[in-house]
Amino acid sequence: MKNREGTVMSVDWTPERIEILTQLWNEGIATSEIGRRLDVTKNAVVGKVHRLGLPKRQSPIQRKPAKKKKAPEPEVITMDKLRPGMCAWPIGDPGTPGFHFCGGKAVEGKPYCDTHCEQAYVRSVKDDRNNAKRAS
DNA sequence: CCCTGATTCGC
DNA sequence: GCGAATCAGG
């Protein structure tokens, strides 16, 4: 695109250029060729084509769903993944499929993370009160 | 390694 | 919305 006469921000996808792009694409011209023709990169072409919803080509390519840039996918902490310093709060029923642990950062000296320490503590308080009553 | 297109993601 | 980077198939 252009900013008021001159400074190029990116390619100006005018209707003409889009038409050329579409036509060349429908003729089966390679993206790199189209890019050369319109003076843009092949990535720009394929990106635009994809955005325009034009028919796909070289079909049987199936990309990995995984991406390494972001969203590393929250790992499920199974027993073998559990390490010291990880919250060992059980999730699910032990011995059944899908059983795993919280896996969060455990509080120093505790087997659980902050959240699960609190939950454990709530129970402890009740028990401690009863125990304390009896003890005293 | 070259080509291709496909998808994600920072801008 | 754009396209470089990255990825996957040929």
JSON list of C-alpha atoms (C1' of nucleotides) in Angstrom, two decimals:
[
{"chain": "A", "resi": 1, "resn": "MET", "atom": "CA", "xyz": [0.00, 0.00, 0.00]},
{"chain": "A", "resi": 2, "resn": "LYS", "atom": "CA", "xyz": [1.05, 3.58, -0.46]},
{"chain": "A", "resi": 3, "resn": "ASN", "atom": "CA", "xyz": [0.86, 6.50, 1.83]},
{"chain": "A", "resi": 4, "resn": "ARG", "atom": "CA", "xyz": [-0.25, 9.61, -0.08]},
{"chain": "A", "resi": 5, "resn": "GLU", "atom": "CA", "xyz": [1.95, 9.64, -3.17]},
{"chain": "A", "resi": 6, "resn": "GLY", "atom": "CA", "xyz": [5.13, 7.74, -2.87]},
{"chain": "A", "resi": 7, "resn": "THR", "atom": "CA", "xyz": [6.16, 6.02, 0.30]},
{"chain": "A", "resi": 8, "resn": "VAL", "atom": "CA", "xyz": [5.52, 2.35, -0.16]},
{"chain": "A", "resi": 9, "resn": "MET", "atom": "CA", "xyz": [4.10, 0.60, 2.87]},
{"chain": "A", "resi": 10, "resn": "SER", "atom": "CA", "xyz": [3.57, -2.64, 1.01]},
{"chain": "A", "resi": 11, "resn": "VAL", "atom": "CA", "xyz": [2.11, -3.78, -2.26]},
{"chain": "A", "resi": 12, "resn": "ASP", "atom": "CA", "xyz": [-1.01, -1.97, -3.24]},
{"chain": "A", "resi": 13, "resn": "TRP", "atom": "CA", "xyz": [-3.49, -4.69, -4.00]},
{"chain": "A", "resi": 14, "resn": "THR", "atom": "CA", "xyz": [-5.54, -2.78, -6.49]},
{"chain": "A", "resi": 15, "resn": "PRO", "atom": "CA", "xyz": [-8.48, -4.52, -8.14]},
{"chain": "A", "resi": 16, "resn": "GLU", "atom": "CA", "xyz": [-6.38, -4.73, -11.28]},
{"chain": "A", "resi": 17, "resn": "ARG", "atom": "CA", "xyz": [-3.56, -6.54, -9.56]},
{"chain": "A", "resi": 18, "resn": "ILE", "atom": "CA", "xyz": [-5.97, -8.84, -7.79]},
{"chain": "A", "resi": 19, "resn": "GLU", "atom": "CA", "xyz": [-7.53, -9.63, -11.12]},
{"chain": "A", "resi": 20, "resn": "ILE", "atom": "CA", "xyz": [-4.15, -10.37, -12.65]},
{"chain": "A", "resi": 21, "resn": "LEU", "atom": "CA", "xyz": [-3.26, -12.46, -9.65]},
{"chain": "A", "resi": 22, "resn": "THR", "atom": "CA", "xyz": [-6.49, -14.40, -9.88]},
{"chain": "A", "resi": 23, "resn": "GLN", "atom": "CA", "xyz": [-6.17, -14.94, -13.61]},
{"chain": "A", "resi": 24, "resn": "LEU", "atom": "CA", "xyz": [-2.58, -16.12, -13.46]},
{"chain": "A", "resi": 25, "resn": "TRP", "atom": "CA", "xyz": [-3.46, -18.37, -10.54]},
{"chain": "A", "resi": 26, "resn": "ASN", "atom": "CA", "xyz": [-6.35, -19.88, -12.44]},
{"chain": "A", "resi": 27, "resn": "GLU", "atom": "CA", "xyz": [-4.06, -20.44, -15.39]},
{"chain": "A", "resi": 28, "resn": "GLY", "atom": "CA", "xyz": [-1.90, -22.56, -13.17]},
{"chain": "A", "resi": 29, "resn": "ILE", "atom": "CA", "xyz": [1.05, -20.21, -12.96]},
{"chain": "A", "resi": 30, "resn": "ALA", "atom": "CA", "xyz": [3.39, -20.78, -10.05]},
{"chain": "A", "resi": 31, "resn": "THR", "atom": "CA", "xyz": [3.31, -18.37, -7.15]},
{"chain": "A", "resi": 32, "resn": "SER", "atom": "CA", "xyz": [6.92, -17.40, -7.71]},
{"chain": "A", "resi": 33, "resn": "GLU", "atom": "CA", "xyz": [6.12, -16.60, -11.34]},
{"chain": "A", "resi": 34, "resn": "ILE", "atom": "CA", "xyz": [3.11, -14.54, -10.42]},
{"chain": "A", "resi": 35, "resn": "GLY", "atom": "CA", "xyz": [5.20, -12.81, -7.83]},
{"chain": "A", "resi": 36, "resn": "ARG", "atom": "CA", "xyz": [7.79, -11.96, -10.46]},
{"chain": "A", "resi": 37, "resn": "ARG", "atom": "CA", "xyz": [5.06, -10.67, -12.72]},
{"chain": "A", "resi": 38, "resn": "LEU", "atom": "CA", "xyz": [3.56, -8.44, -10.04]},
{"chain": "A", "resi": 39, "resn": "ASP", "atom": "CA", "xyz": [6.87, -7.64, -8.38]},
{"chain": "A", "resi": 40, "resn": "VAL", "atom": "CA", "xyz": [6.06, -9.21, -5.07]},
{"chain": "A", "resi": 41, "resn": "THR", "atom": "CA", "xyz": [7.37, -12.25, -3.25]},
{"chain": "A", "resi": 42, "resn": "LYS", "atom": "CA", "xyz": [5.82, -15.65, -3.74]},
{"chain": "A", "resi": 43, "resn": "ASN", "atom": "CA", "xyz": [4.80, -15.58, -0.12]},
{"chain": "A", "resi": 44, "resn": "ALA", "atom": "CA", "xyz": [2.83, -12.43, -0.71]},
{"chain": "A", "resi": 45, "resn": "VAL", "atom": "CA", "xyz": [1.12, -14.11, -3.63]},
{"chain": "A", "resi": 46, "resn": "VAL", "atom": "CA", "xyz": [0.27, -17.31, -1.84]},
{"chain": "A", "resi": 47, "resn": "GLY", "atom": "CA", "xyz": [-0.80, -15.36, 1.19]},
{"chain": "A", "resi": 48, "resn": "LYS", "atom": "CA", "xyz": [-3.11, -13.18, -0.84]},
{"chain": "A", "resi": 49, "resn": "VAL", "atom": "CA", "xyz": [-4.45, -16.12, -2.78]},
{"chain": "A", "resi": 50, "resn": "HIS", "atom": "CA", "xyz": [-5.23, -17.94, 0.40]},
{"chain": "A", "resi": 51, "resn": "ARG", "atom": "CA", "xyz": [-6.90, -14.85, 1.79]},
{"chain": "A", "resi": 52, "resn": "LEU", "atom": "CA", "xyz": [-9.01, -14.45, -1.32]},
{"chain": "A", "resi": 53, "resn": "GLY", "atom": "CA", "xyz": [-10.18, -18.00, -0.90]},
{"chain": "A", "resi": 54, "resn": "LEU", "atom": "CA", "xyz": [-9.01, -19.09, -4.32]},
{"chain": "A", "resi": 55, "resn": "PRO", "atom": "CA", "xyz": [-8.90, -22.81, -5.05]},
{"chain": "A", "resi": 56, "resn": "LYS", "atom": "CA", "xyz": [-5.97, -24.61, -3.49]},
{"chain": "A", "resi": 57, "resn": "ARG", "atom": "CA", "xyz": [-3.25, -26.39, -5.36]},
{"chain": "A", "resi": 58, "resn": "GLN", "atom": "CA", "xyz": [-0.76, -29.18, -4.86]},
{"chain": "A", "resi": 59, "resn": "SER", "atom": "CA", "xyz": [-3.41, -30.62, -2.66]},
{"chain": "A", "resi": 60, "resn": "PRO", "atom": "CA", "xyz": [-2.02, -33.56, -0.71]},
{"chain": "A", "resi": 61, "resn": "ILE", "atom": "CA", "xyz": [0.20, -31.46, 1.49]},
{"chain": "A", "resi": 62, "resn": "GLN", "atom": "CA", "xyz": [-1.01, -31.61, 5.02]},
{"chain": "A", "resi": 63, "resn": "ARG", "atom": "CA", "xyz": [0.79, -29.36, 7.36]},
{"chain": "A", "resi": 64, "resn": "LYS", "atom": "CA", "xyz": [1.59, -30.32, 10.91]},
{"chain": "A", "resi": 65, "resn": "PRO", "atom": "CA", "xyz": [-0.88, -28.87, 13.35]},
{"chain": "A", "resi": 66, "resn": "ALA", "atom": "CA", "xyz": [2.04, -28.03, 15.60]},
{"chain": "A", "resi": 67, "resn": "LYS", "atom": "CA", "xyz": [3.70, -24.67, 15.72]},
{"chain": "A", "resi": 68, "resn": "LYS", "atom": "CA", "xyz": [6.92, -24.00, 17.54]},
{"chain": "A", "resi": 69, "resn": "LYS", "atom": "CA", "xyz": [6.54, -20.27, 17.92]},
{"chain": "A", "resi": 70, "resn": "LYS", "atom": "CA", "xyz": [3.79, -20.11, 20.49]},
{"chain": "A", "resi": 71, "resn": "ALA", "atom": "CA", "xyz": [1.18, -22.17, 22.26]},
{"chain": "A", "resi": 72, "resn": "PRO", "atom": "CA", "xyz": [3.43, -25.10, 23.09]},
{"chain": "A", "resi": 73, "resn": "GLU", "atom": "CA", "xyz": [0.28, -26.89, 24.13]},
{"chain": "A", "resi": 74, "resn": "PRO", "atom": "CA", "xyz": [-0.10, -27.36, 27.89]},
{"chain": "A", "resi": 75, "resn": "GLU", "atom": "CA", "xyz": [1.62, -30.60, 28.64]},
{"chain": "A", "resi": 76, "resn": "VAL", "atom": "CA", "xyz": [-0.31, -33.19, 30.54]},
{"chain": "A", "resi": 77, "resn": "ILE", "atom": "CA", "xyz": [1.79, -34.21, 33.51]},
{"chain": "A", "resi": 78, "resn": "THR", "atom": "CA", "xyz": [1.62, -37.94, 33.75]},
{"chain": "A", "resi": 79, "resn": "MET", "atom": "CA", "xyz": [3.57, -39.86, 36.33]},
{"chain": "A", "resi": 80, "resn": "ASP", "atom": "CA", "xyz": [6.63, -40.16, 34.15]},
{"chain": "A", "resi": 81, "resn": "LYS", "atom": "CA", "xyz": [6.59, -36.41, 33.51]},
{"chain": "A", "resi": 82, "resn": "LEU", "atom": "CA", "xyz": [6.31, -35.45, 37.15]},
{"chain": "A", "resi": 83, "resn": "ARG", "atom": "CA", "xyz": [9.52, -33.96, 38.50]},
{"chain": "A", "resi": 84, "resn": "PRO", "atom": "CA", "xyz": [10.65, -32.59, 41.84]},
{"chain": "A", "resi": 85, "resn": "GLY", "atom": "CA", "xyz": [9.41, -29.05, 42.23]},
{"chain": "A", "resi": 86, "resn": "MET", "atom": "CA", "xyz": [6.22, -29.80, 40.35]},
{"chain": "A", "resi": 87, "resn": "CYS", "atom": "CA", "xyz": [2.84, -29.84, 42.02]},
{"chain": "A", "resi": 88, "resn": "ALA", "atom": "CA", "xyz": [1.92, -33.45, 42.68]},
{"chain": "A", "resi": 89, "resn": "TRP", "atom": "CA", "xyz": [-1.77, -32.75, 43.18]},
{"chain": "A", "resi": 90, "resn": "PRO", "atom": "CA", "xyz": [-3.59, -35.68, 41.59]},
{"chain": "A", "resi": 91, "resn": "ILE", "atom": "CA", "xyz": [-6.09, -35.07, 38.83]},
{"chain": "A", "resi": 92, "resn": "GLY", "atom": "CA", "xyz": [-8.37, -37.93, 37.94]},
{"chain": "A", "resi": 93, "resn": "ASP", "atom": "CA", "xyz": [-8.45, -41.36, 39.44]},
{"chain": "A", "resi": 94, "resn": "PRO", "atom": "CA", "xyz": [-5.13, -43.06, 40.09]},
{"chain": "A", "resi": 95, "resn": "GLY", "atom": "CA", "xyz": [-4.56, -46.05, 37.87]},
{"chain": "A", "resi": 96, "resn": "THR", "atom": "CA", "xyz": [-7.17, -45.01, 35.34]},
{"chain": "A", "resi": 97, "resn": "PRO", "atom": "CA", "xyz": [-6.36, -43.64, 31.88]},
{"chain": "A", "resi": 98, "resn": "GLY", "atom": "CA", "xyz": [-5.89, -39.90, 31.88]},
{"chain": "A", "resi": 99, "resn": "PHE", "atom": "CA", "xyz": [-4.72, -39.74, 35.44]},
{"chain": "A", "resi": 100, "resn": "HIS", "atom": "CA", "xyz": [-2.14, -37.03, 35.84]},
{"chain": "A", "resi": 101, "resn": "PHE", "atom": "CA", "xyz": [-0.89, -34.31, 38.14]},
{"chain": "A", "resi": 102, "resn": "CYS", "atom": "CA", "xyz": [-1.28, -30.58, 38.35]},
{"chain": "A", "resi": 103, "resn": "GLY", "atom": "CA", "xyz": [2.35, -30.10, 37.46]},
{"chain": "A", "resi": 104, "resn": "GLY", "atom": "CA", "xyz": [2.44, -26.44, 38.45]},
{"chain": "A", "resi": 105, "resn": "LYS", "atom": "CA", "xyz": [5.29, -24.85, 40.32]},
{"chain": "A", "resi": 106, "resn": "ALA", "atom": "CA", "xyz": [5.30, -26.38, 43.77]},
{"chain": "A", "resi": 107, "resn": "VAL", "atom": "CA", "xyz": [5.76, -24.20, 46.80]},
{"chain": "A", "resi": 108, "resn": "GLU", "atom": "CA", "xyz": [9.23, -24.56, 48.27]},
{"chain": "A", "resi": 109, "resn": "GLY", "atom": "CA", "xyz": [9.22, -27.44, 50.71]},
{"chain": "A", "resi": 110, "resn": "LYS", "atom": "CA", "xyz": [5.70, -28.47, 49.74]},
{"chain": "A", "resi": 111, "resn": "PRO", "atom": "CA", "xyz": [4.51, -31.06, 47.28]},
{"chain": "A", "resi": 112, "resn": "TYR", "atom": "CA", "xyz": [1.81, -28.80, 45.83]},
{"chain": "A", "resi": 113, "resn": "CYS", "atom": "CA", "xyz": [1.49, -25.51, 44.07]},
{"chain": "A", "resi": 114, "resn": "ASP", "atom": "CA", "xyz": [0.00, -22.43, 45.71]},
{"chain": "A", "resi": 115, "resn": "THR", "atom": "CA", "xyz": [-3.58, -23.21, 44.76]},
{"chain": "A", "resi": 116, "resn": "HIS", "atom": "CA", "xyz": [-3.49, -26.83, 45.83]},
{"chain": "A", "resi": 117, "resn": "CYS", "atom": "CA", "xyz": [-1.62, -26.02, 49.03]},
{"chain": "A", "resi": 118, "resn": "GLU", "atom": "CA", "xyz": [-4.58, -23.84, 49.95]},
{"chain": "A", "resi": 119, "resn": "GLN", "atom": "CA", "xyz": [-7.01, -26.65, 49.25]},
{"chain": "A", "resi": 120, "resn": "ALA", "atom": "CA", "xyz": [-4.93, -29.03, 51.31]},
{"chain": "A", "resi": 121, "resn": "TYR", "atom": "CA", "xyz": [-4.71, -26.42, 54.03]},
{"chain": "A", "resi": 122, "resn": "VAL", "atom": "CA", "xyz": [-8.47, -25.96, 54.30]},
{"chain": "A", "resi": 123, "resn": "ARG", "atom": "CA", "xyz": [-8.82, -29.60, 55.23]},
{"chain": "A", "resi": 124, "resn": "SER", "atom": "CA", "xyz": [-5.86, -29.41, 57.56]},
{"chain": "A", "resi": 125, "resn": "VAL", "atom": "CA", "xyz": [-7.32, -26.48, 59.46]},
{"chain": "A", "resi": 126, "resn": "LYS", "atom": "CA", "xyz": [-10.48, -28.43, 60.28]},
{"chain": "A", "resi": 127, "resn": "ASP", "atom": "CA", "xyz": [-8.54, -31.48, 61.30]},
{"chain": "A", "resi": 128, "resn": "ASP", "atom": "CA", "xyz": [-6.08, -29.44, 63.32]},
{"chain": "A", "resi": 129, "resn": "ARG", "atom": "CA", "xyz": [-8.91, -27.76, 65.23]},
{"chain": "A", "resi": 130, "resn": "ASN", "atom": "CA", "xyz": [-10.42, -31.09, 66.17]},
{"chain": "A", "resi": 131, "resn": "ASN", "atom": "CA", "xyz": [-7.07, -32.54, 67.03]},
{"chain": "A", "resi": 132, "resn": "ALA", "atom": "CA", "xyz": [-6.15, -29.49, 69.05]},
{"chain": "A", "resi": 133, "resn": "LYS", "atom": "CA", "xyz": [-9.41, -29.69, 71.02]},
{"chain": "A", "resi": 134, "resn": "ARG", "atom": "CA", "xyz": [-8.81, -33.24, 71.95]},
{"chain": "A", "resi": 135, "resn": "ALA", "atom": "CA", "xyz": [-5.15, -32.71, 72.64]},
{"chain": "A", "resi": 136, "resn": "SER", "atom": "CA", "xyz": [-5.76, -29.88, 75.04]},
{"chain": "B", "resi": 1, "resn": "DC", "atom": "C1'", "xyz": [19.07, -28.58, -2.91]},
{"chain": "B", "resi": 2, "resn": "DC", "atom": "C1'", "xyz": [15.80, -27.15, -5.99]},
{"chain": "B", "resi": 3, "resn": "DC", "atom": "C1'", "xyz": [11.03, -26.31, -6.64]},
{"chain": "B", "resi": 4, "resn": "DT", "atom": "C1'", "xyz": [6.09, -25.97, -4.98]},
{"chain": "B", "resi": 5, "resn": "DG", "atom": "C1'", "xyz": [2.06, -24.35, -2.00]},
{"chain": "B", "resi": 6, "resn": "DA", "atom": "C1'", "xyz": [0.19, -23.94, 3.18]},
{"chain": "B", "resi": 7, "resn": "DT", "atom": "C1'", "xyz": [0.01, -22.01, 7.65]},
{"chain": "B", "resi": 8, "resn": "DT", "atom": "C1'", "xyz": [1.21, -19.22, 11.50]},
{"chain": "B", "resi": 9, "resn": "DC", "atom": "C1'", "xyz": [1.90, -15.09, 13.52]},
{"chain": "B", "resi": 10, "resn": "DG", "atom": "C1'", "xyz": [4.09, -10.36, 14.27]},
{"chain": "B", "resi": 11, "resn": "DC", "atom": "C1'", "xyz": [3.27, -6.23, 12.44]},
{"chain": "C", "resi": 1, "resn": "DG", "atom": "C1'", "xyz": [-4.87, -7.26, 5.93]},
{"chain": "C", "resi": 2, "resn": "DC", "atom": "C1'", "xyz": [-0.29, -8.12, 4.81]},
{"chain": "C", "resi": 3, "resn": "DG", "atom": "C1'", "xyz": [3.73, -11.04, 4.10]},
{"chain": "C", "resi": 4, "resn": "DA", "atom": "C1'", "xyz": [8.22, -13.14, 6.16]},
{"chain": "C", "resi": 5, "resn": "DA", "atom": "C1'", "xyz": [9.22, -17.10, 8.33]},
{"chain": "C", "resi": 6, "resn": "DT", "atom": "C1'", "xyz": [8.44, -21.52, 8.66]},
{"chain": "C", "resi": 7, "resn": "DC", "atom": "C1'", "xyz": [6.83, -25.79, 7.34]},
{"chain": "C", "resi": 8, "resn": "DA", "atom": "C1'", "xyz": [5.64, -29.87, 4.32]},
{"chain": "C", "resi": 9, "resn": "DG", "atom": "C1'", "xyz": [5.48, -32.44, -0.10]},
{"chain": "C", "resi": 10, "resn": "DG", "atom": "C1'", "xyz": [7.62, -33.27, -4.65]}
]
